[in-house]
mmCIF file of C-alpha atoms in Angstrom:
data_model
loop_
_atom_site.group_PDB
_atom_site.id
_atom_site.type_symbol
_atom_site.label_atom_id
_atom_site.label_comp_id
_atom_site.label_asym_id
_atom_site.label_seq_id
_atom_site.Cartn_x
_atom_site.Cartn_y
_atom_site.Cartn_z
ATOM 1 C CA UNK C 1294 70.840 132.943 256.645
ATOM 2 C CA UNK C 1295 69.315 135.925 254.902
ATOM 3 C CA UNK C 1296 67.057 134.740 252.065
ATOM 4 C CA UNK C 1297 65.321 136.728 249.349
ATOM 5 C CA UNK C 1298 61.908 135.336 248.534
ATOM 6 C CA UNK C 1299 59.280 136.233 245.916
ATOM 7 C CA UNK C 1300 61.202 139.364 244.980
ATOM 8 C CA UNK C 1301 61.632 140.628 248.545
ATOM 9 C CA UNK C 1302 64.832 140.826 250.558
ATOM 10 C CA UNK C 1303 64.992 141.329 254.325
ATOM 11 C CA UNK C 1304 65.901 144.815 255.604
ATOM 12 C CA UNK C 1305 67.862 144.678 258.843
ATOM 13 C CA UNK C 1306 68.801 147.925 260.560
ATOM 14 C CA UNK C 1307 72.545 148.429 260.903
ATOM 15 C CA UNK C 1308 72.075 148.634 264.689
ATOM 16 C CA UNK C 1309 70.233 145.282 264.833
ATOM 17 C CA UNK C 1310 71.961 141.889 265.130
ATOM 18 C CA UNK C 1311 70.868 138.569 263.682
ATOM 19 C CA UNK C 1312 72.689 135.365 264.646
ATOM 20 C CA UNK C 1313 74.373 133.632 261.700
ATOM 21 C CA UNK C 1314 72.293 130.453 262.107
ATOM 22 C CA UNK C 1315 69.000 132.338 262.075
ATOM 23 C CA UNK C 1316 66.776 132.316 258.980
ATOM 24 C CA UNK C 1317 65.309 135.640 257.866
ATOM 25 C CA UNK C 1318 63.316 135.106 254.677
ATOM 26 C CA UNK C 1319 61.339 137.451 252.438
ATOM 27 C CA UNK C 1320 59.704 140.782 253.245
ATOM 28 C CA UNK C 1321 61.051 141.154 256.789
ATOM 29 C CA UNK C 1322 62.074 144.452 258.418
ATOM 30 C CA UNK C 1323 64.000 144.380 261.714
ATOM 31 C CA UNK C 1324 64.374 147.622 263.666
ATOM 32 C CA UNK C 1325 67.356 149.233 265.376
ATOM 33 C CA UNK C 1326 68.624 147.619 268.555
ATOM 34 C CA UNK C 1327 66.721 144.383 267.949
ATOM 35 C CA UNK C 1328 68.458 141.044 268.449
ATOM 36 C CA UNK C 1329 67.473 137.761 266.807
ATOM 37 C CA UNK C 1330 69.224 134.879 268.492
ATOM 38 C CA UNK C 1331 70.487 131.489 267.335
ATOM 39 C CA UNK C 1332 68.131 129.169 265.503
ATOM 40 C CA UNK C 1333 65.246 131.626 265.252
ATOM 41 C CA UNK C 1334 63.181 131.622 262.048
ATOM 42 C CA UNK C 1335 61.492 134.722 260.616
ATOM 43 C CA UNK C 1336 59.710 133.725 257.410
ATOM 44 C CA UNK C 1337 57.398 135.932 255.331
ATOM 45 C CA UNK C 1338 55.735 133.786 252.697
ATOM 46 C CA UNK C 1339 54.905 135.270 249.268
ATOM 47 C CA UNK C 1340 52.811 138.383 249.741
ATOM 48 C CA UNK C 1341 53.293 138.336 253.507
ATOM 49 C CA UNK C 1342 55.351 140.715 255.599
ATOM 50 C CA UNK C 1343 56.968 140.811 259.022
ATOM 51 C CA UNK C 1344 57.776 144.069 260.806
ATOM 52 C CA UNK C 1345 59.836 143.941 264.005
ATOM 53 C CA UNK C 1346 60.181 147.230 265.914
ATOM 54 C CA UNK C 1347 63.053 148.732 267.918
ATOM 55 C CA UNK C 1348 64.871 146.928 270.708
ATOM 56 C CA UNK C 1349 62.971 143.650 270.312
ATOM 57 C CA UNK C 1350 64.538 140.396 271.426
ATOM 58 C CA UNK C 1351 63.711 137.155 269.597
ATOM 59 C CA UNK C 1352 65.316 134.298 271.494
ATOM 60 C CA UNK C 1353 66.591 130.891 270.417
ATOM 61 C CA UNK C 1354 64.439 128.738 268.144
ATOM 62 C CA UNK C 1355 61.473 131.115 268.133
ATOM 63 C CA UNK C 1356 59.418 131.138 264.927
ATOM 64 C CA UNK C 1357 57.743 134.255 263.531
ATOM 65 C CA UNK C 1358 55.772 133.758 260.308
ATOM 66 C CA UNK C 1359 53.544 135.715 257.962
ATOM 67 C CA UNK C 1360 51.428 134.849 254.946
ATOM 68 C CA UNK C 1361 49.792 136.937 252.238
ATOM 69 C CA UNK C 1362 46.542 136.973 254.216
ATOM 70 C CA UNK C 1363 48.149 137.390 257.621
ATOM 71 C CA UNK C 1364 51.038 139.849 258.017
ATOM 72 C CA UNK C 1365 52.880 139.906 261.325
ATOM 73 C CA UNK C 1366 53.824 143.085 263.176
ATOM 74 C CA UNK C 1367 55.619 143.569 266.463
ATOM 75 C CA UNK C 1368 55.936 146.895 268.251
ATOM 76 C CA UNK C 1369 58.941 148.162 270.176
ATOM 77 C CA UNK C 1370 60.609 146.607 273.239
ATOM 78 C CA UNK C 1371 59.042 143.152 272.865
ATOM 79 C CA UNK C 1372 60.571 139.868 273.983
ATOM 80 C CA UNK C 1373 59.769 136.582 272.237
ATOM 81 C CA UNK C 1374 60.968 133.607 274.278
ATOM 82 C CA UNK C 1375 62.702 130.432 273.133
ATOM 83 C CA UNK C 1376 60.641 127.866 271.216
ATOM 84 C CA UNK C 1377 57.669 130.208 270.909
ATOM 85 C CA UNK C 1378 55.569 130.657 267.778
ATOM 86 C CA UNK C 1379 53.926 133.818 266.418
ATOM 87 C CA UNK C 1380 52.120 133.721 263.073
ATOM 88 C CA UNK C 1381 50.158 136.458 261.323
ATOM 89 C CA UNK C 1382 49.506 138.437 264.495
ATOM 90 C CA UNK C 1383 49.677 142.063 265.615
ATOM 91 C CA UNK C 1384 51.833 142.431 268.726
ATOM 92 C CA UNK C 1385 51.798 145.796 270.522
ATOM 93 C CA UNK C 1386 54.692 147.534 272.272
ATOM 94 C CA UNK C 1387 56.343 146.078 275.377
ATOM 95 C CA UNK C 1388 54.785 142.618 275.048
ATOM 96 C CA UNK C 1389 56.319 139.521 276.644
ATOM 97 C CA UNK C 1390 55.752 136.208 274.857
ATOM 98 C CA UNK C 1391 57.330 133.537 277.053
ATOM 99 C CA UNK C 1392 58.996 130.220 276.294
ATOM 100 C CA UNK C 1393 56.804 127.846 274.318
ATOM 101 C CA UNK C 1394 53.928 130.308 273.890
ATOM 102 C CA UNK C 1395 51.897 130.477 270.668
ATOM 103 C CA UNK C 1396 50.061 133.422 269.087
ATOM 104 C CA UNK C 1397 47.973 132.647 266.014
ATOM 105 C CA UNK C 1398 46.644 134.275 262.812
ATOM 106 C CA UNK C 1399 44.701 137.501 263.192
ATOM 107 C CA UNK C 1400 45.351 137.824 266.934
ATOM 108 C CA UNK C 1401 45.942 141.253 268.498
ATOM 109 C CA UNK C 1402 48.065 141.372 271.644
ATOM 110 C CA UNK C 1403 47.752 144.750 273.347
ATOM 111 C CA UNK C 1404 50.507 146.961 274.772
ATOM 112 C CA UNK C 1405 52.224 145.575 277.851
ATOM 113 C CA UNK C 1406 50.518 142.176 277.724
ATOM 114 C CA UNK C 1407 52.153 138.920 278.812
ATOM 115 C CA UNK C 1408 51.636 135.482 277.327
ATOM 116 C CA UNK C 1409 53.367 133.321 279.890
ATOM 117 C CA UNK C 1410 55.092 129.928 279.445
ATOM 118 C CA UNK C 1411 53.144 127.669 277.063
ATOM 119 C CA UNK C 1412 50.265 130.159 276.922
ATOM 120 C CA UNK C 1413 48.167 130.312 273.759
ATOM 121 C CA UNK C 1414 46.437 133.219 272.042
ATOM 122 C CA UNK C 1415 44.097 131.698 269.456
ATOM 123 C CA UNK C 1416 43.365 133.072 266.028
ATOM 124 C CA UNK C 1417 41.249 136.225 265.794
ATOM 125 C CA UNK C 1418 41.628 136.781 269.542
ATOM 126 C CA UNK C 1419 42.074 140.259 271.009
ATOM 127 C CA UNK C 1420 43.989 140.845 274.231
ATOM 128 C CA UNK C 1421 43.398 144.272 275.722
ATOM 129 C CA UNK C 1422 46.503 146.194 276.862
ATOM 130 C CA UNK C 1423 48.043 144.784 280.022
ATOM 131 C CA UNK C 1424 46.373 141.376 279.752
ATOM 132 C CA UNK C 1425 48.120 138.350 281.276
ATOM 133 C CA UNK C 1426 47.622 134.849 279.888
ATOM 134 C CA UNK C 1427 48.752 132.598 282.768
ATOM 135 C CA UNK C 1428 51.149 129.680 282.366
ATOM 136 C CA UNK C 1429 49.592 127.103 280.052
ATOM 137 C CA UNK C 1430 46.245 128.914 279.744
ATOM 138 C CA UNK C 1431 44.386 129.705 276.532
ATOM 139 C CA UNK C 1432 42.987 133.056 275.376
ATOM 140 C CA UNK C 1433 40.224 132.810 272.792
ATOM 141 C CA UNK C 1434 37.752 135.235 271.215
ATOM 142 C CA UNK C 1435 37.158 138.953 270.870
ATOM 143 C CA UNK C 1436 36.941 140.045 273.588
ATOM 144 C CA UNK C 1437 39.256 137.343 274.871
ATOM 145 C CA UNK C 1438 38.134 134.838 277.419
ATOM 146 C CA UNK C 1439 41.103 133.298 279.226
ATOM 147 C CA UNK C 1440 40.598 129.680 280.234
ATOM 148 C CA UNK C 1441 42.653 126.898 281.821
ATOM 149 C CA UNK C 1442 43.628 124.011 279.531
ATOM 150 C CA UNK C 1443 41.274 121.569 281.286
ATOM 151 C CA UNK C 1444 38.251 123.533 279.986
ATOM 152 C CA UNK C 1445 38.309 122.061 276.486
ATOM 153 C CA UNK C 1446 34.574 122.291 275.830
ATOM 154 C CA UNK C 1447 34.452 125.959 276.867
ATOM 155 C CA UNK C 1448 37.512 126.716 274.748
ATOM 156 C CA UNK C 1449 36.112 124.844 271.743
ATOM 157 C CA UNK C 1450 32.732 126.589 272.005
ATOM 158 C CA UNK C 1451 34.535 129.921 271.499
ATOM 159 C CA UNK C 1452 37.199 128.639 269.092
ATOM 160 C CA UNK C 1453 35.029 126.732 266.613
ATOM 161 C CA UNK C 1454 33.188 129.840 265.278
ATOM 162 C CA UNK C 1455 36.571 131.503 264.667
ATOM 163 C CA UNK C 1456 36.918 128.968 261.818
ATOM 164 C CA UNK C 1457 40.609 128.049 261.759
ATOM 165 C CA UNK C 1458 40.561 126.081 258.454
ATOM 166 C CA UNK C 1459 38.529 128.737 256.651
ATOM 167 C CA UNK C 1460 40.313 131.790 258.086
ATOM 168 C CA UNK C 1461 43.836 130.431 257.678
ATOM 169 C CA UNK C 1462 43.629 128.078 254.682
ATOM 170 C CA UNK C 1463 40.410 129.064 252.884
ATOM 171 C CA UNK C 1464 38.995 125.549 253.236
ATOM 172 C CA UNK C 1465 35.557 124.769 254.695
ATOM 173 C CA UNK C 1466 35.782 122.694 257.888
ATOM 174 C CA UNK C 1467 33.022 120.411 256.553
ATOM 175 C CA UNK C 1468 34.845 119.618 253.315
ATOM 176 C CA UNK C 1469 35.519 115.950 252.704
ATOM 177 C CA UNK C 1470 39.248 115.244 252.643
ATOM 178 C CA UNK C 1471 39.967 118.575 254.346
ATOM 179 C CA UNK C 1472 43.607 117.717 255.042
ATOM 180 C CA UNK C 1473 44.172 116.698 251.417
ATOM 181 C CA UNK C 1474 42.858 120.082 250.282
ATOM 182 C CA UNK C 1475 44.903 122.032 252.825
ATOM 183 C CA UNK C 1476 48.169 120.234 252.116
ATOM 184 C CA UNK C 1477 47.691 120.294 248.336
ATOM 185 C CA UNK C 1478 47.108 124.060 248.427
ATOM 186 C CA UNK C 1479 50.107 124.587 250.708
ATOM 187 C CA UNK C 1480 52.289 122.417 248.506
ATOM 188 C CA UNK C 1481 51.536 124.645 245.525
ATOM 189 C CA UNK C 1482 51.985 127.889 247.478
ATOM 190 C CA UNK C 1483 55.227 126.798 249.126
ATOM 191 C CA UNK C 1484 56.581 125.213 245.941
ATOM 192 C CA UNK C 1485 58.134 128.536 244.951
ATOM 193 C CA UNK C 1486 60.860 127.805 247.533
ATOM 194 C CA UNK C 1487 62.222 125.203 245.122
ATOM 195 C CA UNK C 1488 63.260 127.943 242.713
ATOM 196 C CA UNK C 1489 64.388 130.564 245.233
ATOM 197 C CA UNK C 1490 67.999 130.795 246.362
ATOM 198 C CA UNK C 1491 69.833 132.534 249.172
#
């Protein structure tokens, strides 16, 4: 489904292919030779943009998102595996994001890097070119430190100053009723979908 949103319509190169049950919404540009497979979701919220380069492959049920504060770009010859999630990140050329991996807001994934199965690249994290995030491991910080999932305290000590609620939602982590504030703000921002049509 190709959906215009907030005055923007997707631009898909005539040499690209998007499966009919994929959602491509808003200010999204997909380059020549790219393929977006069944069930994938590419959604640029109001003010956000997604740019997919040449010969990129986005496999089944992957989600690529952008917001006004966090555009998403992907270079050429990238592969995004099934059930993976990329939001508001800058992905270099020839990057492999494996099944179930997640790359968050403000992250930079350098040329030729690999985020292997269920790997995570946290917000505001920078992977130098050629970096490998092993299966299930977590990259966090700038420069990135890559840690196994059983190192929660070490991960949190680097992640907490990156300020997820403030950086992504503009809400102070110490605010009372933080989830009420986040969801109320999102409800208003996403409410425009009620008036948009395909």
